[in-house]
mmCIF file with all atom_site columns, C-alpha atoms in Angstrom:
data_model
loop_
_atom_site.group_PDB
_atom_site.id
_atom_site.type_symbol
_atom_site.label_atom_id
_atom_site.label_alt_id
_atom_site.label_comp_id
_atom_site.label_asym_id
_atom_site.label_entity_id
_atom_site.label_seq_id
_atom_site.pdbx_PDB_ins_code
_atom_site.Cartn_x
_atom_site.Cartn_y
_atom_site.Cartn_z
_atom_site.occupancy
_atom_site.B_iso_or_equiv
_atom_site.pdbx_formal_charge
_atom_site.auth_seq_id
_atom_site.auth_comp_id
_atom_site.auth_asym_id
_atom_site.auth_atom_id
_atom_site.pdbx_PDB_model_num
ATOM 1   C CA . UNK G 1 1   ? 50.012 -98.154  43.570  1.00 0.00 ? 32  UNK G CA 1
ATOM 2   C CA . UNK G 1 2   ? 49.986 -95.089  41.047  1.00 0.00 ? 33  UNK G CA 1
ATOM 3   C CA . UNK G 1 3   ? 48.360 -94.757  37.916  1.00 0.00 ? 34  UNK G CA 1
ATOM 4   C CA . UNK G 1 4   ? 51.644 -94.983  36.208  1.00 0.00 ? 35  UNK G CA 1
ATOM 5   C CA . UNK G 1 5   ? 52.296 -98.385  37.684  1.00 0.00 ? 36  UNK G CA 1
ATOM 6   C CA . UNK G 1 6   ? 48.737 -99.484  36.455  1.00 0.00 ? 37  UNK G CA 1
ATOM 7   C CA . UNK G 1 7   ? 49.561 -98.743  32.770  1.00 0.00 ? 38  UNK G CA 1
ATOM 8   C CA . UNK G 1 8   ? 51.435 -101.757 31.587  1.00 0.00 ? 39  UNK G CA 1
ATOM 9   C CA . UNK G 1 9   ? 54.244 -101.048 28.945  1.00 0.00 ? 40  UNK G CA 1
ATOM 10  C CA . UNK G 1 10  ? 53.930 -104.629 27.800  1.00 0.00 ? 41  UNK G CA 1
ATOM 11  C CA . UNK G 1 11  ? 51.380 -103.456 24.943  1.00 0.00 ? 42  UNK G CA 1
ATOM 12  C CA . UNK G 1 12  ? 49.887 -106.682 23.865  1.00 0.00 ? 43  UNK G CA 1
ATOM 13  C CA . UNK G 1 13  ? 49.275 -108.235 27.008  1.00 0.00 ? 44  UNK G CA 1
ATOM 14  C CA . UNK G 1 14  ? 47.682 -105.296 28.637  1.00 0.00 ? 45  UNK G CA 1
ATOM 15  C CA . UNK G 1 15  ? 43.964 -104.362 28.756  1.00 0.00 ? 46  UNK G CA 1
ATOM 16  C CA . UNK G 1 16  ? 44.709 -100.750 27.168  1.00 0.00 ? 47  UNK G CA 1
ATOM 17  C CA . UNK G 1 17  ? 45.817 -101.743 23.718  1.00 0.00 ? 48  UNK G CA 1
ATOM 18  C CA . UNK G 1 18  ? 42.825 -104.181 23.426  1.00 0.00 ? 49  UNK G CA 1
ATOM 19  C CA . UNK G 1 19  ? 40.458 -101.670 24.688  1.00 0.00 ? 50  UNK G CA 1
ATOM 20  C CA . UNK G 1 20  ? 41.654 -99.153  22.393  1.00 0.00 ? 51  UNK G CA 1
ATOM 21  C CA . UNK G 1 21  ? 41.147 -101.347 19.341  1.00 0.00 ? 52  UNK G CA 1
ATOM 22  C CA . UNK G 1 22  ? 38.010 -102.359 20.225  1.00 0.00 ? 53  UNK G CA 1
ATOM 23  C CA . UNK G 1 23  ? 36.755 -99.021  20.722  1.00 0.00 ? 54  UNK G CA 1
ATOM 24  C CA . UNK G 1 24  ? 38.605 -97.882  17.167  1.00 0.00 ? 55  UNK G CA 1
ATOM 25  C CA . UNK G 1 25  ? 36.598 -100.620 15.346  1.00 0.00 ? 56  UNK G CA 1
ATOM 26  C CA . UNK G 1 26  ? 33.349 -99.969  17.023  1.00 0.00 ? 57  UNK G CA 1
ATOM 27  C CA . UNK G 1 27  ? 33.723 -96.187  16.236  1.00 0.00 ? 58  UNK G CA 1
ATOM 28  C CA . UNK G 1 28  ? 34.560 -97.171  12.500  1.00 0.00 ? 59  UNK G CA 1
ATOM 29  C CA . UNK G 1 29  ? 31.621 -99.410  12.367  1.00 0.00 ? 60  UNK G CA 1
ATOM 30  C CA . UNK G 1 30  ? 28.963 -96.834  13.548  1.00 0.00 ? 61  UNK G CA 1
ATOM 31  C CA . UNK G 1 31  ? 29.886 -94.214  10.866  1.00 0.00 ? 62  UNK G CA 1
ATOM 32  C CA . UNK G 1 32  ? 31.190 -93.934  7.107   1.00 0.00 ? 63  UNK G CA 1
ATOM 33  C CA . UNK G 1 33  ? 32.551 -90.413  6.345   1.00 0.00 ? 64  UNK G CA 1
ATOM 34  C CA . UNK G 1 34  ? 30.930 -89.127  9.279   1.00 0.00 ? 65  UNK G CA 1
ATOM 35  C CA . UNK G 1 35  ? 27.447 -90.442  8.321   1.00 0.00 ? 66  UNK G CA 1
ATOM 36  C CA . UNK G 1 36  ? 25.921 -92.677  10.830  1.00 0.00 ? 67  UNK G CA 1
ATOM 37  C CA . UNK G 1 37  ? 25.354 -96.180  9.325   1.00 0.00 ? 68  UNK G CA 1
ATOM 38  C CA . UNK G 1 38  ? 21.583 -96.083  10.466  1.00 0.00 ? 69  UNK G CA 1
ATOM 39  C CA . UNK G 1 39  ? 21.199 -93.139  8.411   1.00 0.00 ? 70  UNK G CA 1
ATOM 40  C CA . UNK G 1 40  ? 22.167 -95.134  5.169   1.00 0.00 ? 71  UNK G CA 1
ATOM 41  C CA . UNK G 1 41  ? 18.801 -97.016  5.746   1.00 0.00 ? 72  UNK G CA 1
ATOM 42  C CA . UNK G 1 42  ? 16.620 -93.844  5.905   1.00 0.00 ? 73  UNK G CA 1
ATOM 43  C CA . UNK G 1 43  ? 13.781 -93.255  3.877   1.00 0.00 ? 74  UNK G CA 1
ATOM 44  C CA . UNK G 1 44  ? 14.354 -89.641  3.647   1.00 0.00 ? 75  UNK G CA 1
ATOM 45  C CA . UNK G 1 45  ? 16.940 -89.726  0.780   1.00 0.00 ? 76  UNK G CA 1
ATOM 46  C CA . UNK G 1 46  ? 16.929 -85.851  0.181   1.00 0.00 ? 77  UNK G CA 1
ATOM 47  C CA . UNK G 1 47  ? 18.079 -84.867  3.582   1.00 0.00 ? 78  UNK G CA 1
ATOM 48  C CA . UNK G 1 48  ? 20.640 -88.192  3.640   1.00 0.00 ? 79  UNK G CA 1
ATOM 49  C CA . UNK G 1 49  ? 21.837 -86.698  0.173   1.00 0.00 ? 80  UNK G CA 1
ATOM 50  C CA . UNK G 1 50  ? 22.666 -83.196  1.746   1.00 0.00 ? 81  UNK G CA 1
ATOM 51  C CA . UNK G 1 51  ? 24.173 -84.830  4.598   1.00 0.00 ? 82  UNK G CA 1
ATOM 52  C CA . UNK G 1 52  ? 26.624 -86.836  2.272   1.00 0.00 ? 83  UNK G CA 1
ATOM 53  C CA . UNK G 1 53  ? 27.331 -84.112  0.264   1.00 0.00 ? 84  UNK G CA 1
ATOM 54  C CA . UNK G 1 54  ? 28.293 -81.812  3.029   1.00 0.00 ? 85  UNK G CA 1
ATOM 55  C CA . UNK G 1 55  ? 30.628 -84.650  4.623   1.00 0.00 ? 86  UNK G CA 1
ATOM 56  C CA . UNK G 1 56  ? 31.979 -85.273  1.620   1.00 0.00 ? 87  UNK G CA 1
ATOM 57  C CA . UNK G 1 57  ? 33.115 -81.580  0.714   1.00 0.00 ? 88  UNK G CA 1
ATOM 58  C CA . UNK G 1 58  ? 34.453 -81.416  4.159   1.00 0.00 ? 89  UNK G CA 1
ATOM 59  C CA . UNK G 1 59  ? 36.440 -84.570  3.674   1.00 0.00 ? 90  UNK G CA 1
ATOM 60  C CA . UNK G 1 60  ? 37.850 -83.227  0.461   1.00 0.00 ? 91  UNK G CA 1
ATOM 61  C CA . UNK G 1 61  ? 38.788 -79.899  1.714   1.00 0.00 ? 92  UNK G CA 1
ATOM 62  C CA . UNK G 1 62  ? 40.487 -81.289  4.715   1.00 0.00 ? 93  UNK G CA 1
ATOM 63  C CA . UNK G 1 63  ? 42.773 -83.717  2.548   1.00 0.00 ? 94  UNK G CA 1
ATOM 64  C CA . UNK G 1 64  ? 43.367 -80.744  -0.176  1.00 0.00 ? 95  UNK G CA 1
ATOM 65  C CA . UNK G 1 65  ? 44.347 -78.337  2.488   1.00 0.00 ? 96  UNK G CA 1
ATOM 66  C CA . UNK G 1 66  ? 46.882 -80.244  4.436   1.00 0.00 ? 97  UNK G CA 1
ATOM 67  C CA . UNK G 1 67  ? 50.163 -78.932  4.175   1.00 0.00 ? 98  UNK G CA 1
ATOM 68  C CA . UNK G 1 68  ? 53.002 -81.018  2.949   1.00 0.00 ? 99  UNK G CA 1
ATOM 69  C CA . UNK G 1 69  ? 55.002 -80.361  6.327   1.00 0.00 ? 100 UNK G CA 1
ATOM 70  C CA . UNK G 1 70  ? 52.027 -82.310  8.303   1.00 0.00 ? 101 UNK G CA 1
ATOM 71  C CA . UNK G 1 71  ? 52.105 -85.294  5.682   1.00 0.00 ? 102 UNK G CA 1
ATOM 72  C CA . UNK G 1 72  ? 55.691 -85.538  5.917   1.00 0.00 ? 103 UNK G CA 1
ATOM 73  C CA . UNK G 1 73  ? 55.675 -85.498  9.519   1.00 0.00 ? 104 UNK G CA 1
ATOM 74  C CA . UNK G 1 74  ? 52.842 -87.955  9.777   1.00 0.00 ? 105 UNK G CA 1
ATOM 75  C CA . UNK G 1 75  ? 54.759 -90.137  7.433   1.00 0.00 ? 106 UNK G CA 1
ATOM 76  C CA . UNK G 1 76  ? 58.140 -89.834  9.285   1.00 0.00 ? 107 UNK G CA 1
ATOM 77  C CA . UNK G 1 77  ? 56.527 -90.699  12.699  1.00 0.00 ? 108 UNK G CA 1
ATOM 78  C CA . UNK G 1 78  ? 54.738 -93.917  11.336  1.00 0.00 ? 109 UNK G CA 1
ATOM 79  C CA . UNK G 1 79  ? 57.728 -94.952  9.458   1.00 0.00 ? 110 UNK G CA 1
ATOM 80  C CA . UNK G 1 80  ? 59.771 -94.501  12.963  1.00 0.00 ? 111 UNK G CA 1
ATOM 81  C CA . UNK G 1 81  ? 57.299 -96.447  14.660  1.00 0.00 ? 112 UNK G CA 1
ATOM 82  C CA . UNK G 1 82  ? 57.247 -99.317  12.241  1.00 0.00 ? 113 UNK G CA 1
ATOM 83  C CA . UNK G 1 83  ? 60.887 -99.542  12.205  1.00 0.00 ? 114 UNK G CA 1
ATOM 84  C CA . UNK G 1 84  ? 61.345 -99.414  16.056  1.00 0.00 ? 115 UNK G CA 1
ATOM 85  C CA . UNK G 1 85  ? 58.331 -101.653 16.524  1.00 0.00 ? 116 UNK G CA 1
ATOM 86  C CA . UNK G 1 86  ? 59.003 -104.537 13.657  1.00 0.00 ? 117 UNK G CA 1
ATOM 87  C CA . UNK G 1 87  ? 62.875 -104.090 13.290  1.00 0.00 ? 118 UNK G CA 1
ATOM 88  C CA . UNK G 1 88  ? 64.061 -103.558 16.829  1.00 0.00 ? 119 UNK G CA 1
ATOM 89  C CA . UNK G 1 89  ? 61.026 -105.059 18.624  1.00 0.00 ? 120 UNK G CA 1
ATOM 90  C CA . UNK G 1 90  ? 60.175 -102.256 20.901  1.00 0.00 ? 121 UNK G CA 1
ATOM 91  C CA . UNK G 1 91  ? 56.357 -103.712 21.771  1.00 0.00 ? 122 UNK G CA 1
ATOM 92  C CA . UNK G 1 92  ? 54.873 -100.294 22.518  1.00 0.00 ? 123 UNK G CA 1
ATOM 93  C CA . UNK G 1 93  ? 55.969 -98.989  19.005  1.00 0.00 ? 124 UNK G CA 1
ATOM 94  C CA . UNK G 1 94  ? 54.663 -102.028 17.487  1.00 0.00 ? 125 UNK G CA 1
ATOM 95  C CA . UNK G 1 95  ? 51.201 -101.802 19.156  1.00 0.00 ? 126 UNK G CA 1
ATOM 96  C CA . UNK G 1 96  ? 51.000 -98.044  18.324  1.00 0.00 ? 127 UNK G CA 1
ATOM 97  C CA . UNK G 1 97  ? 51.763 -98.661  14.615  1.00 0.00 ? 128 UNK G CA 1
ATOM 98  C CA . UNK G 1 98  ? 49.177 -101.531 14.444  1.00 0.00 ? 129 UNK G CA 1
ATOM 99  C CA . UNK G 1 99  ? 46.651 -98.702  15.628  1.00 0.00 ? 130 UNK G CA 1
ATOM 100 C CA . UNK G 1 100 ? 47.719 -95.951  13.509  1.00 0.00 ? 131 UNK G CA 1
ATOM 101 C CA . UNK G 1 101 ? 48.402 -97.515  10.248  1.00 0.00 ? 132 UNK G CA 1
ATOM 102 C CA . UNK G 1 102 ? 44.883 -98.887  9.641   1.00 0.00 ? 133 UNK G CA 1
ATOM 103 C CA . UNK G 1 103 ? 43.546 -95.158  10.369  1.00 0.00 ? 134 UNK G CA 1
ATOM 104 C CA . UNK G 1 104 ? 45.776 -93.978  7.918   1.00 0.00 ? 135 UNK G CA 1
ATOM 105 C CA . UNK G 1 105 ? 44.338 -96.670  5.361   1.00 0.00 ? 136 UNK G CA 1
ATOM 106 C CA . UNK G 1 106 ? 40.858 -95.656  6.206   1.00 0.00 ? 137 UNK G CA 1
ATOM 107 C CA . UNK G 1 107 ? 41.685 -92.012  5.848   1.00 0.00 ? 138 UNK G CA 1
ATOM 108 C CA . UNK G 1 108 ? 42.763 -92.937  2.332   1.00 0.00 ? 139 UNK G CA 1
ATOM 109 C CA . UNK G 1 109 ? 39.790 -95.181  1.607   1.00 0.00 ? 140 UNK G CA 1
ATOM 110 C CA . UNK G 1 110 ? 37.229 -92.302  2.600   1.00 0.00 ? 141 UNK G CA 1
ATOM 111 C CA . UNK G 1 111 ? 39.293 -89.799  0.562   1.00 0.00 ? 142 UNK G CA 1
ATOM 112 C CA . UNK G 1 112 ? 39.035 -92.007  -2.649  1.00 0.00 ? 143 UNK G CA 1
ATOM 113 C CA . UNK G 1 113 ? 35.236 -92.564  -2.069  1.00 0.00 ? 144 UNK G CA 1
ATOM 114 C CA . UNK G 1 114 ? 34.650 -88.958  -1.515  1.00 0.00 ? 145 UNK G CA 1
ATOM 115 C CA . UNK G 1 115 ? 36.446 -88.259  -4.747  1.00 0.00 ? 146 UNK G CA 1
ATOM 116 C CA . UNK G 1 116 ? 34.176 -90.625  -6.623  1.00 0.00 ? 147 UNK G CA 1
ATOM 117 C CA . UNK G 1 117 ? 31.005 -89.320  -5.086  1.00 0.00 ? 148 UNK G CA 1
ATOM 118 C CA . UNK G 1 118 ? 32.037 -85.756  -5.801  1.00 0.00 ? 149 UNK G CA 1
ATOM 119 C CA . UNK G 1 119 ? 33.401 -86.407  -9.329  1.00 0.00 ? 150 UNK G CA 1
ATOM 120 C CA . UNK G 1 120 ? 30.356 -88.142  -10.412 1.00 0.00 ? 151 UNK G CA 1
ATOM 121 C CA . UNK G 1 121 ? 27.698 -85.776  -9.077  1.00 0.00 ? 152 UNK G CA 1
ATOM 122 C CA . UNK G 1 122 ? 25.482 -88.595  -8.601  1.00 0.00 ? 153 UNK G CA 1
ATOM 123 C CA . UNK G 1 123 ? 22.073 -88.974  -6.922  1.00 0.00 ? 154 UNK G CA 1
ATOM 124 C CA . UNK G 1 124 ? 21.583 -90.520  -3.547  1.00 0.00 ? 155 UNK G CA 1
ATOM 125 C CA . UNK G 1 125 ? 21.181 -94.109  -4.436  1.00 0.00 ? 156 UNK G CA 1
ATOM 126 C CA . UNK G 1 126 ? 24.833 -94.397  -6.310  1.00 0.00 ? 157 UNK G CA 1
ATOM 127 C CA . UNK G 1 127 ? 26.248 -92.266  -3.417  1.00 0.00 ? 158 UNK G CA 1
ATOM 128 C CA . UNK G 1 128 ? 24.626 -94.812  -0.418  1.00 0.00 ? 159 UNK G CA 1
ATOM 129 C CA . UNK G 1 129 ? 25.662 -97.694  -2.506  1.00 0.00 ? 160 UNK G CA 1
ATOM 130 C CA . UNK G 1 130 ? 29.266 -96.281  -2.737  1.00 0.00 ? 161 UNK G CA 1
ATOM 131 C CA . UNK G 1 131 ? 29.219 -95.546  1.035   1.00 0.00 ? 162 UNK G CA 1
ATOM 132 C CA . UNK G 1 132 ? 27.944 -99.265  1.944   1.00 0.00 ? 163 UNK G CA 1
ATOM 133 C CA . UNK G 1 133 ? 30.952 -100.469 -0.111  1.00 0.00 ? 164 UNK G CA 1
ATOM 134 C CA . UNK G 1 134 ? 33.458 -98.094  1.912   1.00 0.00 ? 165 UNK G CA 1
ATOM 135 C CA . UNK G 1 135 ? 31.685 -99.466  5.090   1.00 0.00 ? 166 UNK G CA 1
ATOM 136 C CA . UNK G 1 136 ? 32.276 -103.238 3.848   1.00 0.00 ? 167 UNK G CA 1
ATOM 137 C CA . UNK G 1 137 ? 36.201 -102.137 3.202   1.00 0.00 ? 168 UNK G CA 1
ATOM 138 C CA . UNK G 1 138 ? 36.560 -100.696 6.652   1.00 0.00 ? 169 UNK G CA 1
ATOM 139 C CA . UNK G 1 139 ? 35.153 -103.847 8.070   1.00 0.00 ? 170 UNK G CA 1
ATOM 140 C CA . UNK G 1 140 ? 37.750 -105.636 6.181   1.00 0.00 ? 171 UNK G CA 1
ATOM 141 C CA . UNK G 1 141 ? 40.502 -103.431 7.227   1.00 0.00 ? 172 UNK G CA 1
ATOM 142 C CA . UNK G 1 142 ? 39.204 -103.881 11.028  1.00 0.00 ? 173 UNK G CA 1
ATOM 143 C CA . UNK G 1 143 ? 39.456 -107.623 10.646  1.00 0.00 ? 174 UNK G CA 1
ATOM 144 C CA . UNK G 1 144 ? 42.982 -107.471 9.235   1.00 0.00 ? 175 UNK G CA 1
ATOM 145 C CA . UNK G 1 145 ? 44.105 -104.891 11.720  1.00 0.00 ? 176 UNK G CA 1
ATOM 146 C CA . UNK G 1 146 ? 42.588 -107.298 14.733  1.00 0.00 ? 177 UNK G CA 1
ATOM 147 C CA . UNK G 1 147 ? 44.183 -110.442 12.974  1.00 0.00 ? 178 UNK G CA 1
ATOM 148 C CA . UNK G 1 148 ? 47.626 -108.790 12.774  1.00 0.00 ? 179 UNK G CA 1
ATOM 149 C CA . UNK G 1 149 ? 47.640 -107.346 16.301  1.00 0.00 ? 180 UNK G CA 1
ATOM 150 C CA . UNK G 1 150 ? 46.880 -110.954 17.411  1.00 0.00 ? 181 UNK G CA 1
ATOM 151 C CA . UNK G 1 151 ? 49.522 -112.486 15.387  1.00 0.00 ? 182 UNK G CA 1
ATOM 152 C CA . UNK G 1 152 ? 52.137 -109.956 16.351  1.00 0.00 ? 183 UNK G CA 1
ATOM 153 C CA . UNK G 1 153 ? 50.774 -109.910 20.012  1.00 0.00 ? 184 UNK G CA 1
ATOM 154 C CA . UNK G 1 154 ? 51.334 -113.559 20.125  1.00 0.00 ? 185 UNK G CA 1
ATOM 155 C CA . UNK G 1 155 ? 54.856 -113.290 18.703  1.00 0.00 ? 186 UNK G CA 1
ATOM 156 C CA . UNK G 1 156 ? 55.821 -110.569 21.292  1.00 0.00 ? 187 UNK G CA 1
ATOM 157 C CA . UNK G 1 157 ? 54.345 -112.142 24.246  1.00 0.00 ? 188 UNK G CA 1
ATOM 158 C CA . UNK G 1 158 ? 55.140 -116.014 23.761  1.00 0.00 ? 189 UNK G CA 1
ATOM 159 C CA . UNK G 1 159 ? 58.163 -115.815 21.291  1.00 0.00 ? 190 UNK G CA 1
ATOM 160 C CA . UNK G 1 160 ? 60.158 -113.138 22.985  1.00 0.00 ? 191 UNK G CA 1
ATOM 161 C CA . UNK G 1 161 ? 59.940 -114.440 26.429  1.00 0.00 ? 192 UNK G CA 1
#
Protein backbone atom coordinates (compact mmCIF):
# COMPACT_ATOMS: atom_id res chain seq x y z
CA UNK A 1 0.00 0.00 0.00
CA UNK A 2 1.49 3.34 -1.04
CA UNK A 3 1.23 6.71 0.61
CA UNK A 4 -1.12 7.84 -2.16
CA UNK A 5 -3.49 5.00 -1.25
CA UNK A 6 -3.46 6.06 2.40
CA UNK A 7 -4.59 9.58 1.56
CA UNK A 8 -8.31 9.44 1.13
CA UNK A 9 -9.87 11.90 -1.28
CA UNK A 10 -13.00 11.50 0.79
CA UNK A 11 -12.03 14.69 2.63
CA UNK A 12 -14.56 14.94 5.44
CA UNK A 13 -14.36 11.24 6.21
CA UNK A 14 -10.59 11.14 6.45
CA UNK A 15 -8.28 11.95 9.28
CA UNK A 16 -6.15 14.43 7.34
CA UNK A 17 -8.87 17.06 7.16
CA UNK A 18 -9.75 16.88 10.84
CA UNK A 19 -6.07 16.81 11.80
CA UNK A 20 -5.44 19.93 9.72
CA UNK A 21 -8.39 21.78 11.20
CA UNK A 22 -7.29 20.91 14.75
CA UNK A 23 -3.70 22.02 14.10
CA UNK A 24 -4.98 25.19 12.46
CA UNK A 25 -7.05 26.25 15.45
CA UNK A 26 -4.51 25.19 18.07
CA UNK A 27 -2.00 27.38 16.23
CA UNK A 28 -4.36 30.34 16.10
CA UNK A 29 -5.30 29.90 19.74
CA UNK A 30 -1.65 30.06 20.82
CA UNK A 31 -0.76 33.43 19.27
CA UNK A 32 -2.40 36.72 18.31
CA UNK A 33 -0.77 38.82 15.59
CA UNK A 34 2.34 36.73 16.13
CA UNK A 35 2.44 37.52 19.85
CA UNK A 36 2.13 34.43 22.06
CA UNK A 37 -1.01 34.60 24.20
CA UNK A 38 1.06 33.80 27.30
CA UNK A 39 2.97 37.07 26.79
CA UNK A 40 -0.25 39.07 27.11
CA UNK A 41 -0.25 38.15 30.81
CA UNK A 42 3.35 39.32 31.25
CA UNK A 43 4.29 41.86 33.91
CA UNK A 44 6.97 43.42 31.69
CA UNK A 45 4.73 45.84 29.76
CA UNK A 46 7.63 47.73 28.18
CA UNK A 47 9.05 44.69 26.44
CA UNK A 48 5.58 43.53 25.45
CA UNK A 49 4.78 46.96 24.02
CA UNK A 50 7.92 46.78 21.87
CA UNK A 51 6.98 43.31 20.58
CA UNK A 52 3.41 44.41 19.83
CA UNK A 53 4.56 47.52 17.94
CA UNK A 54 7.00 45.44 15.90
CA UNK A 55 4.40 42.81 15.03
CA UNK A 56 1.78 45.46 14.18
CA UNK A 57 4.17 47.24 11.83
CA UNK A 58 5.10 43.95 10.14
CA UNK A 59 1.43 43.05 9.61
CA UNK A 60 0.60 46.46 8.17
CA UNK A 61 3.66 46.46 5.93
CA UNK A 62 2.90 42.97 4.61
CA UNK A 63 -0.72 43.84 3.87
CA UNK A 64 0.06 47.17 2.24
CA UNK A 65 2.82 45.77 0.02
CA UNK A 66 0.75 42.88 -1.32
CA UNK A 67 0.46 43.47 -5.05
CA UNK A 68 -2.96 43.60 -6.62
CA UNK A 69 -2.10 40.51 -8.69
CA UNK A 70 -1.63 38.39 -5.54
CA UNK A 71 -4.91 39.61 -4.05
CA UNK A 72 -6.72 38.94 -7.33
CA UNK A 73 -5.18 35.44 -7.64
CA UNK A 74 -6.14 34.50 -4.07
CA UNK A 75 -9.67 35.84 -4.60
CA UNK A 76 -9.99 33.88 -7.83
CA UNK A 77 -8.70 30.62 -6.32
CA UNK A 78 -10.94 30.88 -3.26
CA UNK A 79 -13.93 31.64 -5.48
CA UNK A 80 -13.16 28.62 -7.65
CA UNK A 81 -12.83 26.40 -4.57
CA UNK A 82 -16.14 27.65 -3.17
CA UNK A 83 -17.97 27.13 -6.45
CA UNK A 84 -16.49 23.69 -7.09
CA UNK A 85 -17.08 22.64 -3.51
CA UNK A 86 -20.56 23.92 -2.79
CA UNK A 87 -22.18 24.25 -6.23
CA UNK A 88 -20.65 21.23 -7.98
CA UNK A 89 -20.30 19.18 -4.75
CA UNK A 90 -16.62 18.30 -5.07
CA UNK A 91 -15.79 17.30 -1.53
CA UNK A 92 -12.06 18.01 -1.65
CA UNK A 93 -12.69 21.59 -2.82
CA UNK A 94 -15.32 22.14 -0.12
CA UNK A 95 -12.91 20.90 2.54
CA UNK A 96 -10.08 23.09 1.22
CA UNK A 97 -12.32 26.14 1.20
CA UNK A 98 -13.37 25.45 4.79
CA UNK A 99 -9.68 25.53 5.71
CA UNK A 100 -8.76 28.62 3.66
CA UNK A 101 -11.70 31.01 4.13
CA UNK A 102 -11.29 31.25 7.94
CA UNK A 103 -7.61 32.05 7.39
CA UNK A 104 -8.61 35.00 5.24
CA UNK A 105 -11.12 36.14 7.87
CA UNK A 106 -8.44 35.98 10.57
CA UNK A 107 -5.98 37.87 8.37
CA UNK A 108 -8.55 40.63 7.87
CA UNK A 109 -9.40 40.78 11.59
CA UNK A 110 -5.70 40.97 12.43
CA UNK A 111 -5.16 43.72 9.89
CA UNK A 112 -8.01 45.79 11.31
CA UNK A 113 -6.69 45.34 14.84
CA UNK A 114 -3.18 46.29 13.71
CA UNK A 115 -4.58 49.43 12.07
CA UNK A 116 -6.43 50.30 15.27
CA UNK A 117 -3.35 49.84 17.44
CA UNK A 118 -1.16 51.79 15.01
CA UNK A 119 -3.61 54.68 14.53
CA UNK A 120 -4.28 55.24 18.22
CA UNK A 121 -0.58 55.26 19.19
CA UNK A 122 -1.77 53.91 22.49
CA UNK A 123 0.11 52.55 25.46
CA UNK A 124 0.51 48.89 26.33
CA UNK A 125 -2.75 48.44 28.27
CA UNK A 126 -5.19 49.43 25.47
CA UNK A 127 -3.08 47.48 22.95
CA UNK A 128 -3.28 44.37 25.12
CA UNK A 129 -7.03 44.88 25.47
CA UNK A 130 -7.35 45.08 21.66
CA UNK A 131 -5.25 41.92 21.27
CA UNK A 132 -7.41 40.07 23.80
CA UNK A 133 -10.53 41.10 21.85
CA UNK A 134 -8.88 39.83 18.68
CA UNK A 135 -8.11 36.55 20.45
CA UNK A 136 -11.80 36.14 21.31
CA UNK A 137 -12.76 36.90 17.70
CA UNK A 138 -10.28 34.26 16.54
CA UNK A 139 -11.86 31.72 18.91
CA UNK A 140 -15.32 32.62 17.58
CA UNK A 141 -14.10 32.25 14.00
CA UNK A 142 -12.60 28.87 14.88
CA UNK A 143 -15.81 27.70 16.50
CA UNK A 144 -17.79 28.73 13.43
CA UNK A 145 -15.29 27.04 11.09
CA UNK A 146 -15.42 23.76 13.01
CA UNK A 147 -19.22 23.96 13.21
CA UNK A 148 -19.57 24.51 9.45
CA UNK A 149 -17.00 21.80 8.73
CA UNK A 150 -19.06 19.40 10.82
CA UNK A 151 -22.34 20.38 9.18
CA UNK A 152 -21.00 20.26 5.62
CA UNK A 153 -18.98 17.15 6.41
CA UNK A 154 -22.13 15.44 7.61
CA UNK A 155 -23.92 16.59 4.47
CA UNK A 156 -21.21 15.24 2.19
CA UNK A 157 -20.79 11.97 4.07
CA UNK A 158 -24.40 11.04 4.76
CA UNK A 159 -26.61 12.91 2.34
CA UNK A 160 -24.57 12.28 -0.83
CA UNK A 161 -24.22 8.52 -0.26
